[in-house]
Amino acid sequence: QLQLQESGPGLVKPSETLSLTCSVSGDSISGSHYYWAWIRQPPGKGLEWIGNVFYTGDPYYSPSLKSRVTIAVDTSKNQFSLKVRSVTAADTAVYFCARHDLMTTTSLDYWGQGALVTVSS
Amino acid sequence: QSALTQPPSASGSPGQSVTISCTGTSSDIGGHNYVSWYQQHPGKAPKVIIYDVTKRPSGVPDRFSGSKSGNTASLTVSGLLADDEADYYCNSYVGSNTYVFGGGTKLTVL
């Protein structure tokens, strides 16, 4: 059974960089039929698609966040990561990592439990 | 790209049917058949219930169905159960390997 687990600091100061890692277990992250995605959800608000990455390292980002976000993959550790630079209180959210299946369900079919990141001094 | 437009709330009594709309543009919903719907219970991760506009993943009851007309996709929940009370989000492919979510609809079972 595929499992995803987010990890990283739960508190980040304004103007600093938010960094999260998603560890994938139960299957290789190097499958050619999957993207690996980040989604966030501010408290009490809706889901926002941040971006995704292919196992080759090719990233794709939401235009609204593209200037501040980096998504990378580490196939040797079966992990992928998210960095958001110059954070403000508006970046406070639960951050989810997920697998985007390109072949069978063409959807986000496996999700992590989510990690709350608070931006505050 | 802007978020897809969903009504903030919907409601129905047990056993009834309710339909939730998701409106986009010709660049997203209208231009592709990669629309998916997600159910999210409080404090939980979302779960896919519809993909490719109309298809259901294994294990999702056929009480959930999806459709699309022009730039608007819809999710219909039939035979409402108490456990269907949750937030529902649509998601569409936008092109260039990017996606966008709707603002979400809170479904209340009366």
GROMACS .gro file of C-alpha atoms in nm, chain A residues 33-34 99 101-107 109, chain B residues 51-52 55:
model
   14
   33HIS     CA    1   0.303   0.713  -1.489
   34TYR     CA    2   0.304   0.951  -1.192
   99ARG     CA    3   0.056   1.123  -0.608
  101ASP     CA    4  -0.172   0.912  -1.141
  102LEU     CA    5  -0.141   0.985  -1.512
  103MET     CA    6  -0.265   0.651  -1.641
  104THR     CA    7  -0.538   0.482  -1.438
  105THR     CA    8  -0.735   0.748  -1.253
  106THR     CA    9  -0.565   1.064  -1.390
  107SER     CA   10  -0.620   1.215  -1.046
  109ASP     CA   11  -0.514   0.916  -0.583
  172TYR     CA   12  -1.204   1.136  -1.234
  173ASP     CA   13  -1.209   1.198  -1.610
  176LYS     CA   14  -1.549   0.782  -1.389
   0.00000   0.00000   0.00000
